[in-house]
Tab-separated table of C-alpha atoms in Angstrom:
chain	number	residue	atom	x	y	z
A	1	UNK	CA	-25.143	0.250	48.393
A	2	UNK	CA	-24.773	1.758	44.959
A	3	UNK	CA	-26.486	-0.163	42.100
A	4	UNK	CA	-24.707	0.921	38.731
A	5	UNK	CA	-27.023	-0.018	35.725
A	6	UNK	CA	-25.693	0.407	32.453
A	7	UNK	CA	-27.707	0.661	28.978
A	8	UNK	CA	-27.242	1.434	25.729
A	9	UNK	CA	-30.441	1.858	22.739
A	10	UNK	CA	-33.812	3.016	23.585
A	11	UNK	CA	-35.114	-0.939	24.974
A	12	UNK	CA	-32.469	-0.761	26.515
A	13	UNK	CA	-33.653	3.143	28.536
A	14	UNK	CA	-36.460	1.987	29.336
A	15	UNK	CA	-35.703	-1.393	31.066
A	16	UNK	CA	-32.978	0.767	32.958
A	17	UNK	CA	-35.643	3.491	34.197
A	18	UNK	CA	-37.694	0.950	35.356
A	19	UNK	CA	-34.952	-0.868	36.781
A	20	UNK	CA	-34.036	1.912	38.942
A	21	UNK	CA	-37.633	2.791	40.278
A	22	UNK	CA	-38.431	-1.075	41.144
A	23	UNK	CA	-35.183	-2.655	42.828
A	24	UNK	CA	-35.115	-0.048	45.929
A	25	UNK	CA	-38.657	-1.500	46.476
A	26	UNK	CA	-37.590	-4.797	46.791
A	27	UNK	CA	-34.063	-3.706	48.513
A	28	UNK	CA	-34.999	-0.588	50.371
A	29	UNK	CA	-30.826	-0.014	51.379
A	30	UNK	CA	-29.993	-0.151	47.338
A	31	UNK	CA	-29.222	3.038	45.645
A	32	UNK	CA	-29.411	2.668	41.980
A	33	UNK	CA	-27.389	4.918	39.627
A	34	UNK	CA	-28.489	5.326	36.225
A	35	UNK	CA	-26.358	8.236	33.927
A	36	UNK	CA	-29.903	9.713	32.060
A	37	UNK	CA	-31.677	10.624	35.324
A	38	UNK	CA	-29.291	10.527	38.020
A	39	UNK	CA	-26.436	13.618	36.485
A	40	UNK	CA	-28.333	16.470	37.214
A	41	UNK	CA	-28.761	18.971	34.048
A	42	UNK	CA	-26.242	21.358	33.237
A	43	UNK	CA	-23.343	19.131	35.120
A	44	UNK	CA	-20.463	17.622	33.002
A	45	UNK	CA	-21.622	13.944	32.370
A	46	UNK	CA	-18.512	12.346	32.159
A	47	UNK	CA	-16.509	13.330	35.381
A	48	UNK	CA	-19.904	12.672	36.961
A	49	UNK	CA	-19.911	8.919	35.681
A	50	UNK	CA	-16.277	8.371	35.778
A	51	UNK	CA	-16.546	9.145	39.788
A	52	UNK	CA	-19.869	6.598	39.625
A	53	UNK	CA	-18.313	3.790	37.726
A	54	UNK	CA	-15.220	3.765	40.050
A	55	UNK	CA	-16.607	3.888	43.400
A	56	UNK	CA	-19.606	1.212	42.326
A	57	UNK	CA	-19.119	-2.940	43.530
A	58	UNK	CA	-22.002	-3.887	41.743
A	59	UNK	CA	-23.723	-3.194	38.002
A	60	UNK	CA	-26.594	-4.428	36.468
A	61	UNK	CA	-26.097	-4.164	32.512
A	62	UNK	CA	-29.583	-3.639	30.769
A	63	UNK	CA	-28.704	-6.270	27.371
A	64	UNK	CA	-30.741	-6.151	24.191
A	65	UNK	CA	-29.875	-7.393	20.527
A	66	UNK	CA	-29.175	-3.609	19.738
A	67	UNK	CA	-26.502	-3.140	22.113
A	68	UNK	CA	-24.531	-6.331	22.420
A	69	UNK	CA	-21.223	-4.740	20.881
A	70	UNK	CA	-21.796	-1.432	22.094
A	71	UNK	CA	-19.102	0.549	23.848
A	72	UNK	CA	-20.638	1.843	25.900
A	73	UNK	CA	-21.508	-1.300	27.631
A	74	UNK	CA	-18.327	-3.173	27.276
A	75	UNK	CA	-16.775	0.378	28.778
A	76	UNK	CA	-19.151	0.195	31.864
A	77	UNK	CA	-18.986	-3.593	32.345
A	78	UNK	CA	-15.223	-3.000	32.534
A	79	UNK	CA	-14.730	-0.214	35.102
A	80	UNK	CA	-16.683	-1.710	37.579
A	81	UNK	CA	-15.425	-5.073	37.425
A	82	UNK	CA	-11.843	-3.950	37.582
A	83	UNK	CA	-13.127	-1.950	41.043
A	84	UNK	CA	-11.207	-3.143	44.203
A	85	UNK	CA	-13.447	-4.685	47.276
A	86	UNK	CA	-15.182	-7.466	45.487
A	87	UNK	CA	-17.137	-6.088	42.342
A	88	UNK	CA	-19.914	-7.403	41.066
A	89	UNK	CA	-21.276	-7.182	37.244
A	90	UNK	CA	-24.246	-9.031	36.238
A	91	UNK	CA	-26.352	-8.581	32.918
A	92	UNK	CA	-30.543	-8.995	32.328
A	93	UNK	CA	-30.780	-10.523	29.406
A	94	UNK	CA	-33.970	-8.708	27.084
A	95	UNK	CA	-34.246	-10.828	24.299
A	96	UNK	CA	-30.910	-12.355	24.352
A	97	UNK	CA	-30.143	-15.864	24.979
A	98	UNK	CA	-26.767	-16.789	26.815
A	99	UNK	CA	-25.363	-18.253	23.630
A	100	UNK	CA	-25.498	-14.870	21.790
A	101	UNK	CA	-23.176	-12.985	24.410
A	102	UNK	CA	-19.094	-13.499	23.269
A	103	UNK	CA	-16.025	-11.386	25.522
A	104	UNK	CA	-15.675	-9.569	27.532
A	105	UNK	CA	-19.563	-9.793	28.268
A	106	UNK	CA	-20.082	-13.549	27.853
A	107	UNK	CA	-17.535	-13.289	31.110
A	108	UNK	CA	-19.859	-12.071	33.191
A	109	UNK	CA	-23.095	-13.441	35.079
A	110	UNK	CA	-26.416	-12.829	33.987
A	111	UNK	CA	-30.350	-13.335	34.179
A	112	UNK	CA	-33.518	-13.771	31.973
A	113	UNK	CA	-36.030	-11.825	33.031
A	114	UNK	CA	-37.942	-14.923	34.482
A	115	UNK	CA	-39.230	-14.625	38.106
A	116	UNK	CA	-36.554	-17.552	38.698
A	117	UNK	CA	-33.408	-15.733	37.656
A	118	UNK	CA	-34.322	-12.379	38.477
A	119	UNK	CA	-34.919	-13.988	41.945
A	120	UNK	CA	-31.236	-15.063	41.908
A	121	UNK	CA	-29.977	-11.689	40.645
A	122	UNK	CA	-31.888	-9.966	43.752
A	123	UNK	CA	-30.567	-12.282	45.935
A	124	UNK	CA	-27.202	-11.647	44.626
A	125	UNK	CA	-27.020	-7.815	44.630
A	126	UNK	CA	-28.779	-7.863	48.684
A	127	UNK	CA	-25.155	-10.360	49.105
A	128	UNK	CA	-22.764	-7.274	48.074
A	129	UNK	CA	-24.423	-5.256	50.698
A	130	UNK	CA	-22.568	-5.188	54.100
A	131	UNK	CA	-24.524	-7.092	56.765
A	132	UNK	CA	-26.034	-5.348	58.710
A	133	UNK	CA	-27.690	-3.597	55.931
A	134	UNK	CA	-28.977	-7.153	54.037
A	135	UNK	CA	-32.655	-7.444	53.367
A	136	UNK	CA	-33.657	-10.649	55.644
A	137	UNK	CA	-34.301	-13.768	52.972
A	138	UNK	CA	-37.993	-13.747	54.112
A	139	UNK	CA	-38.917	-10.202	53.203
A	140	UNK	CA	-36.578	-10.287	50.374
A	141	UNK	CA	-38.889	-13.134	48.745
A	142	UNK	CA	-41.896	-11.475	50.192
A	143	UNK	CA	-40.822	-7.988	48.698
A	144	UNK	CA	-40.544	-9.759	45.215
A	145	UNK	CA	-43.261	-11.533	44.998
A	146	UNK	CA	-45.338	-7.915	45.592
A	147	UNK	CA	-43.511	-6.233	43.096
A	148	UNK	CA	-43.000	-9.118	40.416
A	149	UNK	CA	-46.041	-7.904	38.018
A	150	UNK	CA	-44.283	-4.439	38.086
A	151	UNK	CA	-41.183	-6.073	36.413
A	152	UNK	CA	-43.418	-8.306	34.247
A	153	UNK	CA	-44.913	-4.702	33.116
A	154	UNK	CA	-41.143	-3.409	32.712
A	155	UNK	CA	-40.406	-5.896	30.591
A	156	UNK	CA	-43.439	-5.833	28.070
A	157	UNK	CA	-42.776	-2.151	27.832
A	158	UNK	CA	-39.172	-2.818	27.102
A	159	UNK	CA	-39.989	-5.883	24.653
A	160	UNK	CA	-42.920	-3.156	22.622
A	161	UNK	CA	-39.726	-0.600	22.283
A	162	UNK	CA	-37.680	-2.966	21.283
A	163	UNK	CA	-40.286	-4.244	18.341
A	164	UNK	CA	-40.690	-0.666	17.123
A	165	UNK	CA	-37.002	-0.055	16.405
A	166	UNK	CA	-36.962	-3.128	14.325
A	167	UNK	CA	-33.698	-3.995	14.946
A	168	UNK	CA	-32.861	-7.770	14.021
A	169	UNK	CA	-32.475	-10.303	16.064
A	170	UNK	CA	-28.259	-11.474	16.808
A	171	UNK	CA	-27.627	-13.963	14.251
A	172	UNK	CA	-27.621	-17.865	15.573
A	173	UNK	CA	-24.194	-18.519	15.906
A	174	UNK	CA	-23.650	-21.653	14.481
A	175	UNK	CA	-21.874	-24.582	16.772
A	176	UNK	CA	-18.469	-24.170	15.004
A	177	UNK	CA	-18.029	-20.404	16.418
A	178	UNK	CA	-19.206	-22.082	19.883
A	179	UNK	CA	-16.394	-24.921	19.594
A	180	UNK	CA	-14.194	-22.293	18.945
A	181	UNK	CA	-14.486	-20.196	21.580
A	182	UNK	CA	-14.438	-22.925	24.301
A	183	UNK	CA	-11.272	-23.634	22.309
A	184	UNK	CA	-9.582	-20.486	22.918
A	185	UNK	CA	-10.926	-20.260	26.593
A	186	UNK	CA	-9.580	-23.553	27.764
A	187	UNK	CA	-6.139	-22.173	25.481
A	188	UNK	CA	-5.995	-19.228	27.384
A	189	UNK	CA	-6.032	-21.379	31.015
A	190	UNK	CA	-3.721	-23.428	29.798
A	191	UNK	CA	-1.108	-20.955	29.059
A	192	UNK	CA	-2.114	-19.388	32.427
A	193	UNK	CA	-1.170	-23.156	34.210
A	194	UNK	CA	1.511	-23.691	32.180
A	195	UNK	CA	3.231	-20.577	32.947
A	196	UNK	CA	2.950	-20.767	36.287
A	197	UNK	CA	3.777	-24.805	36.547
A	198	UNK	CA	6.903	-23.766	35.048
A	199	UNK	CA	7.555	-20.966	37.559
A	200	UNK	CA	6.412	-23.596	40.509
A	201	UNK	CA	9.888	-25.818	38.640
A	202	UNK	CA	12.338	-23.126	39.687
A	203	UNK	CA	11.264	-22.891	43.624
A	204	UNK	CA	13.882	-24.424	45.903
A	205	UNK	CA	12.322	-27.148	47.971
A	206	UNK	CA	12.407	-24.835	51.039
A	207	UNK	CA	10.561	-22.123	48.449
A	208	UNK	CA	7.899	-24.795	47.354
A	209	UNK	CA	7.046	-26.587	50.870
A	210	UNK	CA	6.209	-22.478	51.554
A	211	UNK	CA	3.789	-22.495	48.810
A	212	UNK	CA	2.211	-25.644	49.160
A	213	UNK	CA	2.103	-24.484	53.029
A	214	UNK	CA	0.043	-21.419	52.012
A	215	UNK	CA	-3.784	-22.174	51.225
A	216	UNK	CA	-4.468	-19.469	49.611
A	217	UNK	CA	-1.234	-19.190	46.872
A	218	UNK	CA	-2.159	-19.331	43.488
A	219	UNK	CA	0.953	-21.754	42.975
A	220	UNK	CA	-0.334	-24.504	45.566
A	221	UNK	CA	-2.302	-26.964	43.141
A	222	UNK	CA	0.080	-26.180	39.943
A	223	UNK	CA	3.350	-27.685	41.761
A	224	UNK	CA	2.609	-31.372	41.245
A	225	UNK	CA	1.023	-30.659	38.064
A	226	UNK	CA	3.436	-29.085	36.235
A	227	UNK	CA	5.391	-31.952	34.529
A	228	UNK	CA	1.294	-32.633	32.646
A	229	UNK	CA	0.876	-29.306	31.888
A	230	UNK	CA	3.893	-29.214	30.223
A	231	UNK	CA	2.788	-32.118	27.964
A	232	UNK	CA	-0.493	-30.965	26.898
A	233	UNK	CA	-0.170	-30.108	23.258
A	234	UNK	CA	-2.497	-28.064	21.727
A	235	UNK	CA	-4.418	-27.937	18.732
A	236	UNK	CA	-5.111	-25.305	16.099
A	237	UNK	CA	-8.111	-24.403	14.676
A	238	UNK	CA	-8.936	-21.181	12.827
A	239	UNK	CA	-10.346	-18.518	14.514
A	240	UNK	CA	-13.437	-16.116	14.205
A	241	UNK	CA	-12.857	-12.055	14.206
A	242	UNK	CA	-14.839	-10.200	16.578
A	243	UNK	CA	-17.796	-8.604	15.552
A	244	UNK	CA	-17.258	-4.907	14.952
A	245	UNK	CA	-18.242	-2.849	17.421
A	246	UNK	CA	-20.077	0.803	16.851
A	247	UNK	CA	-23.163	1.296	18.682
A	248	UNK	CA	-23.811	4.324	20.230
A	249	UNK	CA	-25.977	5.177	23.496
């Protein structure tokens, strides 16, 4: 299965090469994809990645503070996720805490590079893979606990790049920006429910005993709730702009 992995800054590179050398060893059927060594020279770059990004299920986004509103990233993280057949986008965190990620990445799942998480993140990608081409749990955990001081080499090396370009740490969002976004999350579901409570209202009851016969309609749950979705009011608080985004890779 192709592995996607997506960076952006020069921390960034080199978690990414390393990346790509160490997971086959731990998945032997994964076939990572990475755009600075795997377009060969003298091949146009972006038909070559465009093809990549939209036949890829699963991509592993290389984070740092330096690339966090880069478009690259966001660009990446975005054409696979909107792939058919169950895509997959998950980011390693490199000096980042979960708190400092906002939309569209904040959306996604991701992993400190902790033995733990990046455990979890193996275990996830060997999941995408059809079955009878899944690493058996035993020699999955086996495989990573060979290759684990390789990562924990990966990741100093990344961590010493990342000093040298001195760039500062994300700000700490303070708790008000953090209410705020919850806040426009849970608006944004509401809407969604509310929308579609009032569309569940117009069924005939021959229409809605369908619906509510169907497990896997969206509509099934909303039906009896419309009448309190309808009476939720909402409040209003101000909202934060986006950062600006205009990193480069």
């Amino acid at each position: 299965m192709d592995v996607f992995i997506g960076w952006s800054g020069a921390a960034s590179l080199v978690m990414a090469k390393g990346l790509r050398q160490w997971l086959p060893r731990v998945i032997q059927a994964s076939r990572p994809f990475l755009s600075s060594e795997d377009i060969s020279k003298g091949r146009r770059w972006n038909p070559e990645l465009s093809a990549q990004l939209a036949t890829t299920n699963f991509a592993i986004l290389c984070l740092t503070p330096e690339n966090l509103t880069s478009n690259w990233i966001h660009f990446e993280a975005g054409a696979v996720s909107k792939n058919p057949g169950g895509s997959h986008v998950s980011a390693l965190l490199l000096n980042v805490k979960a708190s400092d990620l906002v939309d569209p990445l904040a959306q996604f799942q991701h992993a400190l590079p902790t033995k733990e998480e990046v455990w979890k993140l193996v275990v996830s990608v060997n999941s995408a893979m059809e079955p009878d081409r899944q690493t058996p749990g035993a020699v999955l955990q086996w495989s990573l606990d060979q290759g684990w001081p390789e990562f924990e080499k990966i990741v100093v090396q990344a961590q010493d790049t990342l000093k040298q370009s001195a760039t500062p740490a994300p700000p700490e969002r303070k708790p008000q920006e953090l209410l705020e976004e919850i806040l426009v999350l849970l608006r944004d579901q509401q809407r969604e429910h509310t929308l579609m409570g009032r569309f569940a209202a117009t069924l005939t009851p021959e229409q809605e005993a369908a619906v509510l016969g169907n497990p896997n309609s969206v509509f099934r749950s909303l039906v009896p709730r419309m009448s309190l979705l309808d009476s939720v009011s909402e409040p209003r608080l101000p909202l934060r702009e986006s950062p600006p985004s205009n990193s480069k890779k």
